[in-house]
Amino acid sequence: MTEARTAGFDAAARPPRSQWRDVWDQFKTHRGALVGLVIFGAILFAVVAGPLIWRLDPTYVDPNPVNMLKLRNQGPSLAHPFGTDQLGRDMLARIMAGGRVSIAVGLTAMLLALFLGTLIGVVAGFFRRLDGILMPMTDLFLSLPLLPLLLLMVTLFREPLGQGFGTETGIFLLMVGAIGVTSWMHTARIVRGEVLTLKEREFVLAARSIGTPSRRMVLRHILPNVMSPIMVSATLGIANAIITESALSFLGLGFPPDFPTWGRILYDAIDQMQLYPSRVILPGIAISLTVLSVNYIGDGLRDALDPRIRGR
C-alpha cells in the first residue's frame, strides 16, 4: 500500500508532458518524415552556409576571352567539383546560390498563400453570411488556368516592379506575390471544412453558450484544432512554389540570366543538354530531393498533429 501511494504521489508530482513533446514523439515514428527532415536540413545548410565555405562567385565570367574558352564546359575536378557551364561559371556555386533563391521564394510564397487560405477558410467556415461570398470567389480562382495567369501577371508587373525595387528584388516580389495569390484556394477549402465540423463540437458550443466573443473563440478553440491541415498545406505549398518558380524560370520568365535559380540553370542548359547532361541532372536532383523531402515532412506532421493518431 505504501509503495502504491508513493508511486501515485510521484506521478502527481511529475510535470505534465508537453503537447509538442508528444508531437515530436509521434513524428519520430515516421521514418520517411525523419529522412525527409535530414535531407531538407542538409539542403538548407548547403544553400545557406555553402557559399560561405565555397567562395567562388556563381556569376563570375572571366573577362579574358582566352581564359573563358579554357574554363567553359569543363568536367568535374578539384577546382570545380560539378564542372563549369558554357560561360565558365562554377556549377557548384551556381546550384548553391540557385537553391537559396528557389527555397526563399518557396517559403515566402507559402507563407503568403497560407495566410490568405487560413484567413478566408476560417472566416468562411465560422461566419455563415460571408460563406456565400468567399467560397464562390474561391471556386472562381480554382477555375482559372494557373500557368497562363502567372504568365500574364509576370508580363504585366515585371517592368513596374523592376523599376520600383530593382530588377532582382522586384522579380522576387513578383514571384512571391504571383505564386502566393494563386495558391491559397486549396488551403481555404480544407480549413473551411474543418471549421464547419468544429463549430458543432461540444467545446465550441459550450464556449458560445457562456458568451465567448467570436474573435477569442476562433483564436483559442478553432485555430489550434485546424493546425494539422494547415501544416500539411504549408509543406505542400513549399513544394508547389519551388516547382512553379522553377517552371517560370525554365520558361525564361523568372530571374535575369546572371541571377541563378534552379529553374534558370535548367533553362541555360537546354541548348547543350545532350552534350552535357549533368547540367540538367544536377539541378533536377536538387529540385526533386527538396520537393520529396518536404512532402515526407508534411506526411509526418499530418500524423503527428492529428490527436486521433497521436493518442495511439
PDB file of C-alpha atoms in Angstrom:
ATOM      1  CA  MET A   1       0.000   0.000   0.000  1.00  0.00           C
ATOM      2  CA  THR A   2       2.838   2.384   0.861  1.00  0.00           C
ATOM      3  CA  GLU A   3       4.560   1.709  -2.469  1.00  0.00           C
ATOM      4  CA  ALA A   4       1.304   2.372  -4.357  1.00  0.00           C
ATOM      5  CA  ARG A   5       0.854   5.685  -2.522  1.00  0.00           C
ATOM      6  CA  THR A   6       4.445   6.644  -3.272  1.00  0.00           C
ATOM      7  CA  ALA A   7       4.022   5.809  -6.959  1.00  0.00           C
ATOM      8  CA  GLY A   8       0.803   7.817  -7.074  1.00  0.00           C
ATOM      9  CA  PHE A   9       2.499  10.760  -5.360  1.00  0.00           C
ATOM     10  CA  ASP A  10       5.402  10.638  -7.834  1.00  0.00           C
ATOM     11  CA  ALA A  11       3.001  10.576 -10.772  1.00  0.00           C
ATOM     12  CA  ALA A  12       1.113  13.556  -9.393  1.00  0.00           C
ATOM     13  CA  ALA A  13       4.315  15.479  -8.729  1.00  0.00           C
ATOM     14  CA  ARG A  14       5.702  14.770 -12.213  1.00  0.00           C
ATOM     15  CA  PRO A  15       5.263  17.773 -14.538  1.00  0.00           C
ATOM     16  CA  PRO A  16       2.718  17.231 -17.340  1.00  0.00           C
ATOM     17  CA  ARG A  17       4.027  16.218 -20.751  1.00  0.00           C
ATOM     18  CA  SER A  18       4.216  18.981 -23.271  1.00  0.00           C
ATOM     19  CA  GLN A  19       1.917  18.666 -26.275  1.00  0.00           C
ATOM     20  CA  TRP A  20       4.832  19.412 -28.594  1.00  0.00           C
ATOM     21  CA  ARG A  21       6.809  16.633 -26.909  1.00  0.00           C
ATOM     22  CA  ASP A  22       4.008  14.241 -27.859  1.00  0.00           C
ATOM     23  CA  VAL A  23       4.029  15.632 -31.396  1.00  0.00           C
ATOM     24  CA  TRP A  24       7.777  15.063 -31.679  1.00  0.00           C
ATOM     25  CA  ASP A  25       7.487  11.514 -30.306  1.00  0.00           C
ATOM     26  CA  GLN A  26       4.851  10.709 -32.908  1.00  0.00           C
ATOM     27  CA  PHE A  27       6.844  12.425 -35.658  1.00  0.00           C
ATOM     28  CA  LYS A  28       9.889  10.273 -34.866  1.00  0.00           C
ATOM     29  CA  THR A  29       7.927   7.119 -35.595  1.00  0.00           C
ATOM     30  CA  HIS A  30       7.515   8.183 -39.242  1.00  0.00           C
ATOM     31  CA  ARG A  31      10.771   7.059 -40.868  1.00  0.00           C
ATOM     32  CA  GLY A  32      10.094   8.819 -44.148  1.00  0.00           C
ATOM     33  CA  ALA A  33       9.499  12.095 -42.320  1.00  0.00           C
ATOM     34  CA  LEU A  34      12.769  11.747 -40.399  1.00  0.00           C
ATOM     35  CA  VAL A  35      14.711  11.018 -43.598  1.00  0.00           C
ATOM     36  CA  GLY A  36      12.984  13.961 -45.279  1.00  0.00           C
ATOM     37  CA  LEU A  37      13.857  16.225 -42.359  1.00  0.00           C
ATOM     38  CA  VAL A  38      17.526  15.207 -42.539  1.00  0.00           C
ATOM     39  CA  ILE A  39      17.681  15.712 -46.317  1.00  0.00           C
ATOM     40  CA  PHE A  40      15.878  19.057 -46.192  1.00  0.00           C
ATOM     41  CA  GLY A  41      18.116  20.203 -43.343  1.00  0.00           C
ATOM     42  CA  ALA A  42      21.200  19.213 -45.347  1.00  0.00           C
ATOM     43  CA  ILE A  43      19.908  21.119 -48.381  1.00  0.00           C
ATOM     44  CA  LEU A  44      19.187  24.191 -46.264  1.00  0.00           C
ATOM     45  CA  PHE A  45      22.664  24.018 -44.746  1.00  0.00           C
ATOM     46  CA  ALA A  46      24.227  23.675 -48.196  1.00  0.00           C
ATOM     47  CA  VAL A  47      22.403  26.650 -49.720  1.00  0.00           C
ATOM     48  CA  VAL A  48      22.804  28.906 -46.656  1.00  0.00           C
ATOM     49  CA  ALA A  49      26.271  28.022 -45.344  1.00  0.00           C
ATOM     50  CA  GLY A  50      27.711  26.545 -48.536  1.00  0.00           C
ATOM     51  CA  PRO A  51      28.515  29.881 -50.215  1.00  0.00           C
ATOM     52  CA  LEU A  52      30.390  30.918 -47.057  1.00  0.00           C
ATOM     53  CA  ILE A  53      32.647  27.859 -47.454  1.00  0.00           C
ATOM     54  CA  TRP A  54      32.792  27.604 -51.250  1.00  0.00           C
ATOM     55  CA  ARG A  55      33.551  31.231 -52.039  1.00  0.00           C
ATOM     56  CA  LEU A  56      33.570  31.170 -55.833  1.00  0.00           C
ATOM     57  CA  ASP A  57      31.254  33.778 -57.343  1.00  0.00           C
ATOM     58  CA  PRO A  58      28.373  31.974 -59.132  1.00  0.00           C
ATOM     59  CA  THR A  59      28.027  34.846 -61.633  1.00  0.00           C
ATOM     60  CA  TYR A  60      31.726  35.433 -62.364  1.00  0.00           C
ATOM     61  CA  VAL A  61      32.750  35.252 -66.018  1.00  0.00           C
ATOM     62  CA  ASP A  62      36.443  35.695 -66.828  1.00  0.00           C
ATOM     63  CA  PRO A  63      36.774  38.913 -68.864  1.00  0.00           C
ATOM     64  CA  ASN A  64      39.665  37.435 -70.821  1.00  0.00           C
ATOM     65  CA  PRO A  65      38.130  35.571 -73.800  1.00  0.00           C
ATOM     66  CA  VAL A  66      41.014  33.094 -73.933  1.00  0.00           C
ATOM     67  CA  ASN A  67      40.640  32.149 -70.271  1.00  0.00           C
ATOM     68  CA  MET A  68      36.876  31.930 -70.620  1.00  0.00           C
ATOM     69  CA  LEU A  69      37.245  29.479 -73.515  1.00  0.00           C
ATOM     70  CA  LYS A  70      39.565  27.348 -71.387  1.00  0.00           C
ATOM     71  CA  LEU A  71      37.178  27.364 -68.421  1.00  0.00           C
ATOM     72  CA  ARG A  72      33.907  26.717 -70.243  1.00  0.00           C
ATOM     73  CA  ASN A  73      32.299  23.267 -70.344  1.00  0.00           C
ATOM     74  CA  GLN A  74      34.789  21.631 -68.003  1.00  0.00           C
ATOM     75  CA  GLY A  75      34.005  18.344 -66.315  1.00  0.00           C
ATOM     76  CA  PRO A  76      34.211  17.652 -62.574  1.00  0.00           C
ATOM     77  CA  SER A  77      37.570  18.445 -60.985  1.00  0.00           C
ATOM     78  CA  LEU A  78      39.013  19.513 -57.657  1.00  0.00           C
ATOM     79  CA  ALA A  79      38.736  23.157 -58.680  1.00  0.00           C
ATOM     80  CA  HIS A  80      35.157  22.684 -59.932  1.00  0.00           C
ATOM     81  CA  PRO A  81      33.548  19.568 -58.390  1.00  0.00           C
ATOM     82  CA  PHE A  82      30.399  19.911 -60.525  1.00  0.00           C
ATOM     83  CA  GLY A  83      32.205  21.289 -63.567  1.00  0.00           C
ATOM     84  CA  THR A  84      31.583  24.614 -65.315  1.00  0.00           C
ATOM     85  CA  ASP A  85      28.865  25.889 -67.644  1.00  0.00           C
ATOM     86  CA  GLN A  86      29.047  27.380 -71.135  1.00  0.00           C
ATOM     87  CA  LEU A  87      30.462  30.645 -69.753  1.00  0.00           C
ATOM     88  CA  GLY A  88      32.992  29.074 -67.402  1.00  0.00           C
ATOM     89  CA  ARG A  89      30.950  29.687 -64.242  1.00  0.00           C
ATOM     90  CA  ASP A  90      31.303  27.192 -61.396  1.00  0.00           C
ATOM     91  CA  MET A  91      28.274  24.866 -61.314  1.00  0.00           C
ATOM     92  CA  LEU A  92      28.553  24.034 -57.611  1.00  0.00           C
ATOM     93  CA  ALA A  93      28.437  27.712 -56.679  1.00  0.00           C
ATOM     94  CA  ARG A  94      25.523  28.293 -59.054  1.00  0.00           C
ATOM     95  CA  ILE A  95      23.481  25.383 -57.675  1.00  0.00           C
ATOM     96  CA  MET A  96      24.007  26.526 -54.079  1.00  0.00           C
ATOM     97  CA  ALA A  97      23.130  30.127 -54.918  1.00  0.00           C
ATOM     98  CA  GLY A  98      20.171  29.000 -57.014  1.00  0.00           C
ATOM     99  CA  GLY A  99      18.883  26.841 -54.178  1.00  0.00           C
ATOM    100  CA  ARG A 100      18.969  29.790 -51.796  1.00  0.00           C
ATOM    101  CA  VAL A 101      16.757  31.823 -54.146  1.00  0.00           C
ATOM    102  CA  SER A 102      14.380  28.977 -55.041  1.00  0.00           C
ATOM    103  CA  ILE A 103      13.835  27.927 -51.420  1.00  0.00           C
ATOM    104  CA  ALA A 104      13.416  31.555 -50.310  1.00  0.00           C
ATOM    105  CA  VAL A 105      10.740  32.042 -52.977  1.00  0.00           C
ATOM    106  CA  GLY A 106       9.054  28.797 -51.933  1.00  0.00           C
ATOM    107  CA  LEU A 107       8.998  29.618 -48.212  1.00  0.00           C
ATOM    108  CA  THR A 108       7.815  33.209 -48.662  1.00  0.00           C
ATOM    109  CA  ALA A 109       5.145  32.330 -51.220  1.00  0.00           C
ATOM    110  CA  MET A 110       3.955  29.503 -48.961  1.00  0.00           C
ATOM    111  CA  LEU A 111       3.568  31.899 -46.015  1.00  0.00           C
ATOM    112  CA  LEU A 112       1.527  34.299 -48.150  1.00  0.00           C
ATOM    113  CA  ALA A 113      -0.702  31.526 -49.521  1.00  0.00           C
ATOM    114  CA  LEU A 114      -1.091  30.005 -46.049  1.00  0.00           C
ATOM    115  CA  PHE A 115      -2.115  33.343 -44.535  1.00  0.00           C
ATOM    116  CA  LEU A 116      -4.678  34.039 -47.254  1.00  0.00           C
ATOM    117  CA  GLY A 117      -6.049  30.493 -47.286  1.00  0.00           C
ATOM    118  CA  THR A 118      -6.332  30.217 -43.499  1.00  0.00           C
ATOM    119  CA  LEU A 119      -7.939  33.649 -43.171  1.00  0.00           C
ATOM    120  CA  ILE A 120     -10.508  33.023 -45.893  1.00  0.00           C
ATOM    121  CA  GLY A 121     -11.178  29.448 -44.762  1.00  0.00           C
ATOM    122  CA  VAL A 122     -11.748  30.392 -41.117  1.00  0.00           C
ATOM    123  CA  VAL A 123     -13.929  33.394 -41.955  1.00  0.00           C
ATOM    124  CA  ALA A 124     -15.989  31.434 -44.492  1.00  0.00           C
ATOM    125  CA  GLY A 125     -16.459  28.466 -42.161  1.00  0.00           C
ATOM    126  CA  PHE A 126     -17.218  30.414 -38.987  1.00  0.00           C
ATOM    127  CA  PHE A 127     -19.380  33.232 -40.350  1.00  0.00           C
ATOM    128  CA  ARG A 128     -22.201  31.802 -42.441  1.00  0.00           C
ATOM    129  CA  ARG A 129     -23.109  35.142 -44.033  1.00  0.00           C
ATOM    130  CA  LEU A 130     -19.655  35.502 -45.578  1.00  0.00           C
ATOM    131  CA  ASP A 131     -19.500  31.901 -46.740  1.00  0.00           C
ATOM    132  CA  GLY A 132     -21.750  32.625 -49.709  1.00  0.00           C
ATOM    133  CA  ILE A 133     -19.329  35.319 -50.898  1.00  0.00           C
ATOM    134  CA  LEU A 134     -15.935  33.808 -50.157  1.00  0.00           C
ATOM    135  CA  MET A 135     -16.474  30.259 -51.411  1.00  0.00           C
ATOM    136  CA  PRO A 136     -17.751  31.270 -54.886  1.00  0.00           C
ATOM    137  CA  MET A 137     -14.708  33.558 -55.107  1.00  0.00           C
ATOM    138  CA  THR A 138     -12.503  30.596 -54.168  1.00  0.00           C
ATOM    139  CA  ASP A 139     -14.153  28.430 -56.818  1.00  0.00           C
ATOM    140  CA  LEU A 140     -13.595  31.214 -59.353  1.00  0.00           C
ATOM    141  CA  PHE A 141      -9.871  31.278 -58.581  1.00  0.00           C
ATOM    142  CA  LEU A 142      -9.732  27.485 -58.785  1.00  0.00           C
ATOM    143  CA  SER A 143     -11.294  27.556 -62.240  1.00  0.00           C
ATOM    144  CA  LEU A 144      -8.680  29.949 -63.634  1.00  0.00           C
ATOM    145  CA  PRO A 145      -5.838  28.357 -65.649  1.00  0.00           C
ATOM    146  CA  LEU A 146      -2.793  28.733 -63.416  1.00  0.00           C
ATOM    147  CA  LEU A 147       0.081  28.908 -65.883  1.00  0.00           C
ATOM    148  CA  PRO A 148      -1.482  31.474 -68.294  1.00  0.00           C
ATOM    149  CA  LEU A 149      -2.492  33.579 -65.278  1.00  0.00           C
ATOM    150  CA  LEU A 150       1.065  33.503 -63.933  1.00  0.00           C
ATOM    151  CA  LEU A 151       2.471  34.389 -67.352  1.00  0.00           C
ATOM    152  CA  LEU A 152       0.053  37.309 -67.594  1.00  0.00           C
ATOM    153  CA  MET A 153       0.996  38.600 -64.131  1.00  0.00           C
ATOM    154  CA  VAL A 154       4.707  38.328 -64.911  1.00  0.00           C
ATOM    155  CA  THR A 155       4.251  40.145 -68.212  1.00  0.00           C
ATOM    156  CA  LEU A 156       2.190  42.978 -66.699  1.00  0.00           C
ATOM    157  CA  PHE A 157       4.099  43.646 -63.483  1.00  0.00           C
ATOM    158  CA  ARG A 158       7.704  42.689 -64.246  1.00  0.00           C
ATOM    159  CA  GLU A 159       8.807  46.071 -65.581  1.00  0.00           C
ATOM    160  CA  PRO A 160       6.997  48.269 -62.989  1.00  0.00           C
ATOM    161  CA  LEU A 161       8.298  46.255 -60.032  1.00  0.00           C
ATOM    162  CA  GLY A 162      11.793  46.109 -61.527  1.00  0.00           C
ATOM    163  CA  GLN A 163      11.863  49.879 -61.883  1.00  0.00           C
ATOM    164  CA  GLY A 164      10.464  50.467 -58.403  1.00  0.00           C
ATOM    165  CA  PHE A 165      12.508  47.966 -56.358  1.00  0.00           C
ATOM    166  CA  GLY A 166      15.385  46.984 -58.609  1.00  0.00           C
ATOM    167  CA  THR A 167      15.480  44.069 -61.006  1.00  0.00           C
ATOM    168  CA  GLU A 168      16.263  41.262 -58.585  1.00  0.00           C
ATOM    169  CA  THR A 169      14.104  42.466 -55.665  1.00  0.00           C
ATOM    170  CA  GLY A 170      11.251  43.360 -57.993  1.00  0.00           C
ATOM    171  CA  ILE A 171      11.213  39.923 -59.625  1.00  0.00           C
ATOM    172  CA  PHE A 172      11.459  38.262 -56.204  1.00  0.00           C
ATOM    173  CA  LEU A 173       8.396  40.194 -55.008  1.00  0.00           C
ATOM    174  CA  LEU A 174       6.616  39.408 -58.261  1.00  0.00           C
ATOM    175  CA  MET A 175       7.339  35.679 -57.989  1.00  0.00           C
ATOM    176  CA  VAL A 176       6.255  35.524 -54.350  1.00  0.00           C
ATOM    177  CA  GLY A 177       3.109  37.550 -54.966  1.00  0.00           C
ATOM    178  CA  ALA A 178       2.102  35.707 -58.133  1.00  0.00           C
ATOM    179  CA  ILE A 179       2.628  32.235 -56.641  1.00  0.00           C
ATOM    180  CA  GLY A 180       1.097  33.118 -53.268  1.00  0.00           C
ATOM    181  CA  VAL A 181      -2.011  34.785 -54.720  1.00  0.00           C
ATOM    182  CA  THR A 182      -2.708  31.811 -56.983  1.00  0.00           C
ATOM    183  CA  SER A 183      -2.034  29.055 -54.403  1.00  0.00           C
ATOM    184  CA  TRP A 184      -4.290  29.750 -51.397  1.00  0.00           C
ATOM    185  CA  MET A 185      -7.526  28.149 -52.641  1.00  0.00           C
ATOM    186  CA  HIS A 186      -6.942  24.528 -51.586  1.00  0.00           C
ATOM    187  CA  THR A 187      -5.901  25.634 -48.095  1.00  0.00           C
ATOM    188  CA  ALA A 188      -9.045  27.762 -47.817  1.00  0.00           C
ATOM    189  CA  ARG A 189     -11.347  24.889 -48.745  1.00  0.00           C
ATOM    190  CA  ILE A 190      -9.634  22.436 -46.388  1.00  0.00           C
ATOM    191  CA  VAL A 191      -9.673  24.882 -43.458  1.00  0.00           C
ATOM    192  CA  ARG A 192     -13.313  25.801 -44.125  1.00  0.00           C
ATOM    193  CA  GLY A 193     -14.343  22.139 -43.982  1.00  0.00           C
ATOM    194  CA  GLU A 194     -12.518  21.645 -40.686  1.00  0.00           C
ATOM    195  CA  VAL A 195     -14.063  24.792 -39.201  1.00  0.00           C
ATOM    196  CA  LEU A 196     -17.576  23.724 -40.212  1.00  0.00           C
ATOM    197  CA  THR A 197     -17.033  20.458 -38.342  1.00  0.00           C
ATOM    198  CA  LEU A 198     -15.522  22.115 -35.273  1.00  0.00           C
ATOM    199  CA  LYS A 199     -18.388  24.613 -34.987  1.00  0.00           C
ATOM    200  CA  GLU A 200     -20.723  21.805 -33.962  1.00  0.00           C
ATOM    201  CA  ARG A 201     -18.375  20.299 -31.371  1.00  0.00           C
ATOM    202  CA  GLU A 202     -19.353  20.431 -27.701  1.00  0.00           C
ATOM    203  CA  PHE A 203     -16.474  22.623 -26.523  1.00  0.00           C
ATOM    204  CA  VAL A 204     -17.277  25.292 -29.128  1.00  0.00           C
ATOM    205  CA  LEU A 205     -20.967  25.225 -28.289  1.00  0.00           C
ATOM    206  CA  ALA A 206     -20.100  25.493 -24.590  1.00  0.00           C
ATOM    207  CA  ALA A 207     -17.809  28.465 -25.232  1.00  0.00           C
ATOM    208  CA  ARG A 208     -20.567  30.140 -27.246  1.00  0.00           C
ATOM    209  CA  SER A 209     -23.152  29.495 -24.529  1.00  0.00           C
ATOM    210  CA  ILE A 210     -21.128  31.431 -21.948  1.00  0.00           C
ATOM    211  CA  GLY A 211     -20.797  34.416 -24.269  1.00  0.00           C
ATOM    212  CA  THR A 212     -17.230  33.970 -25.552  1.00  0.00           C
ATOM    213  CA  PRO A 213     -16.539  36.583 -28.271  1.00  0.00           C
ATOM    214  CA  SER A 214     -16.126  35.268 -31.811  1.00  0.00           C
ATOM    215  CA  ARG A 215     -12.522  36.501 -32.099  1.00  0.00           C
ATOM    216  CA  ARG A 216     -11.496  34.729 -28.912  1.00  0.00           C
ATOM    217  CA  MET A 217     -13.369  31.585 -29.923  1.00  0.00           C
ATOM    218  CA  VAL A 218     -11.544  31.478 -33.251  1.00  0.00           C
ATOM    219  CA  LEU A 219      -8.114  32.092 -31.727  1.00  0.00           C
ATOM    220  CA  ARG A 220      -8.488  29.808 -28.690  1.00  0.00           C
ATOM    221  CA  HIS A 221     -10.673  26.963 -29.955  1.00  0.00           C
ATOM    222  CA  ILE A 222     -10.800  26.897 -33.759  1.00  0.00           C
ATOM    223  CA  LEU A 223      -7.267  27.671 -34.974  1.00  0.00           C
ATOM    224  CA  PRO A 224      -5.415  25.251 -32.629  1.00  0.00           C
ATOM    225  CA  ASN A 225      -7.627  22.409 -33.879  1.00  0.00           C
ATOM    226  CA  VAL A 226      -7.017  23.075 -37.574  1.00  0.00           C
ATOM    227  CA  MET A 227      -3.232  23.113 -37.277  1.00  0.00           C
ATOM    228  CA  SER A 228      -2.882  19.647 -38.797  1.00  0.00           C
ATOM    229  CA  PRO A 229      -4.357  20.506 -42.233  1.00  0.00           C
ATOM    230  CA  ILE A 230      -2.653  23.896 -42.136  1.00  0.00           C
ATOM    231  CA  MET A 231       0.772  22.322 -41.599  1.00  0.00           C
ATOM    232  CA  VAL A 232       0.189  19.786 -44.357  1.00  0.00           C
ATOM    233  CA  SER A 233      -0.891  22.601 -46.692  1.00  0.00           C
ATOM    234  CA  ALA A 234       2.226  24.527 -45.711  1.00  0.00           C
ATOM    235  CA  THR A 235       4.600  21.740 -46.675  1.00  0.00           C
ATOM    236  CA  LEU A 236       2.770  21.049 -49.912  1.00  0.00           C
ATOM    237  CA  GLY A 237       2.769  24.789 -50.590  1.00  0.00           C
ATOM    238  CA  ILE A 238       6.561  24.967 -50.310  1.00  0.00           C
ATOM    239  CA  ALA A 239       6.946  22.126 -52.797  1.00  0.00           C
ATOM    240  CA  ASN A 240       4.442  23.609 -55.255  1.00  0.00           C
ATOM    241  CA  ALA A 241       6.001  27.066 -55.002  1.00  0.00           C
ATOM    242  CA  ILE A 242       9.500  25.723 -55.722  1.00  0.00           C
ATOM    243  CA  ILE A 243       8.214  23.781 -58.726  1.00  0.00           C
ATOM    244  CA  THR A 244       6.250  26.805 -60.022  1.00  0.00           C
ATOM    245  CA  GLU A 245       9.232  29.143 -59.672  1.00  0.00           C
ATOM    246  CA  SER A 246      11.456  26.619 -61.415  1.00  0.00           C
ATOM    247  CA  ALA A 247       8.914  26.258 -64.225  1.00  0.00           C
ATOM    248  CA  LEU A 248       8.688  30.032 -64.746  1.00  0.00           C
ATOM    249  CA  SER A 249      12.470  30.382 -64.714  1.00  0.00           C
ATOM    250  CA  PHE A 250      12.733  27.409 -67.079  1.00  0.00           C
ATOM    251  CA  LEU A 251      10.423  29.285 -69.473  1.00  0.00           C
ATOM    252  CA  GLY A 252      12.717  32.317 -69.278  1.00  0.00           C
ATOM    253  CA  LEU A 253      10.207  34.438 -67.342  1.00  0.00           C
ATOM    254  CA  GLY A 254      11.874  34.351 -63.952  1.00  0.00           C
ATOM    255  CA  PHE A 255      15.032  35.979 -62.689  1.00  0.00           C
ATOM    256  CA  PRO A 256      17.576  37.550 -65.082  1.00  0.00           C
ATOM    257  CA  PRO A 257      20.233  35.316 -66.697  1.00  0.00           C
ATOM    258  CA  ASP A 258      23.030  36.415 -64.336  1.00  0.00           C
ATOM    259  CA  PHE A 259      20.909  35.612 -61.238  1.00  0.00           C
ATOM    260  CA  PRO A 260      20.947  31.821 -60.752  1.00  0.00           C
ATOM    261  CA  THR A 261      17.973  29.762 -59.649  1.00  0.00           C
ATOM    262  CA  TRP A 262      17.462  26.054 -60.157  1.00  0.00           C
ATOM    263  CA  GLY A 263      14.968  26.713 -62.932  1.00  0.00           C
ATOM    264  CA  ARG A 264      17.265  29.240 -64.584  1.00  0.00           C
ATOM    265  CA  ILE A 265      20.158  26.751 -64.525  1.00  0.00           C
ATOM    266  CA  LEU A 266      17.909  24.214 -66.269  1.00  0.00           C
ATOM    267  CA  TYR A 267      16.912  26.832 -68.841  1.00  0.00           C
ATOM    268  CA  ASP A 268      20.552  27.696 -69.570  1.00  0.00           C
ATOM    269  CA  ALA A 269      21.376  24.012 -70.082  1.00  0.00           C
ATOM    270  CA  ILE A 270      18.707  23.300 -72.709  1.00  0.00           C
ATOM    271  CA  ASP A 271      20.850  24.025 -75.768  1.00  0.00           C
ATOM    272  CA  GLN A 272      23.645  21.659 -74.741  1.00  0.00           C
ATOM    273  CA  MET A 273      21.590  19.109 -72.821  1.00  0.00           C
ATOM    274  CA  GLN A 274      22.713  16.149 -74.927  1.00  0.00           C
ATOM    275  CA  LEU A 275      26.399  17.075 -74.774  1.00  0.00           C
ATOM    276  CA  TYR A 276      26.442  17.944 -71.043  1.00  0.00           C
ATOM    277  CA  PRO A 277      23.545  16.116 -69.342  1.00  0.00           C
ATOM    278  CA  SER A 278      24.948  16.754 -65.856  1.00  0.00           C
ATOM    279  CA  ARG A 279      23.856  20.393 -66.103  1.00  0.00           C
ATOM    280  CA  VAL A 280      20.264  19.216 -66.255  1.00  0.00           C
ATOM    281  CA  ILE A 281      20.626  16.263 -63.890  1.00  0.00           C
ATOM    282  CA  LEU A 282      22.214  18.169 -61.002  1.00  0.00           C
ATOM    283  CA  PRO A 283      19.609  20.941 -60.578  1.00  0.00           C
ATOM    284  CA  GLY A 284      16.888  18.392 -61.357  1.00  0.00           C
ATOM    285  CA  ILE A 285      18.099  16.189 -58.498  1.00  0.00           C
ATOM    286  CA  ALA A 286      18.213  19.227 -56.189  1.00  0.00           C
ATOM    287  CA  ILE A 287      14.611  20.159 -57.024  1.00  0.00           C
ATOM    288  CA  SER A 288      13.398  16.552 -56.703  1.00  0.00           C
ATOM    289  CA  LEU A 289      15.106  15.946 -53.363  1.00  0.00           C
ATOM    290  CA  THR A 290      13.791  19.206 -51.934  1.00  0.00           C
ATOM    291  CA  VAL A 291      10.213  18.552 -53.035  1.00  0.00           C
ATOM    292  CA  LEU A 292      10.232  14.907 -51.904  1.00  0.00           C
ATOM    293  CA  SER A 293      11.746  15.702 -48.506  1.00  0.00           C
ATOM    294  CA  VAL A 294       9.220  18.482 -47.868  1.00  0.00           C
ATOM    295  CA  ASN A 295       6.335  16.198 -48.844  1.00  0.00           C
ATOM    296  CA  TYR A 296       7.535  13.478 -46.453  1.00  0.00           C
ATOM    297  CA  ILE A 297       7.880  16.057 -43.675  1.00  0.00           C
ATOM    298  CA  GLY A 298       4.284  17.059 -44.384  1.00  0.00           C
ATOM    299  CA  ASP A 299       3.126  13.452 -44.065  1.00  0.00           C
ATOM    300  CA  GLY A 300       4.888  13.126 -40.723  1.00  0.00           C
ATOM    301  CA  LEU A 301       3.452  16.389 -39.412  1.00  0.00           C
ATOM    302  CA  ARG A 302      -0.039  15.379 -40.513  1.00  0.00           C
ATOM    303  CA  ASP A 303       0.177  12.180 -38.484  1.00  0.00           C
ATOM    304  CA  ALA A 304       1.871  13.839 -35.507  1.00  0.00           C
ATOM    305  CA  LEU A 305      -0.587  16.730 -35.256  1.00  0.00           C
ATOM    306  CA  ASP A 306      -3.679  14.544 -35.595  1.00  0.00           C
ATOM    307  CA  PRO A 307      -4.777  13.798 -31.998  1.00  0.00           C
ATOM    308  CA  ARG A 308      -6.570  10.616 -33.112  1.00  0.00           C
ATOM    309  CA  ILE A 309      -3.271   9.175 -34.349  1.00  0.00           C
ATOM    310  CA  ARG A 310      -1.059  10.751 -31.680  1.00  0.00           C
ATOM    311  CA  GLY A 311      -3.018   9.093 -28.919  1.00  0.00           C
ATOM    312  CA  ARG A 312      -2.339   5.588 -30.192  1.00  0.00           C
TER     313      ARG A 312
END
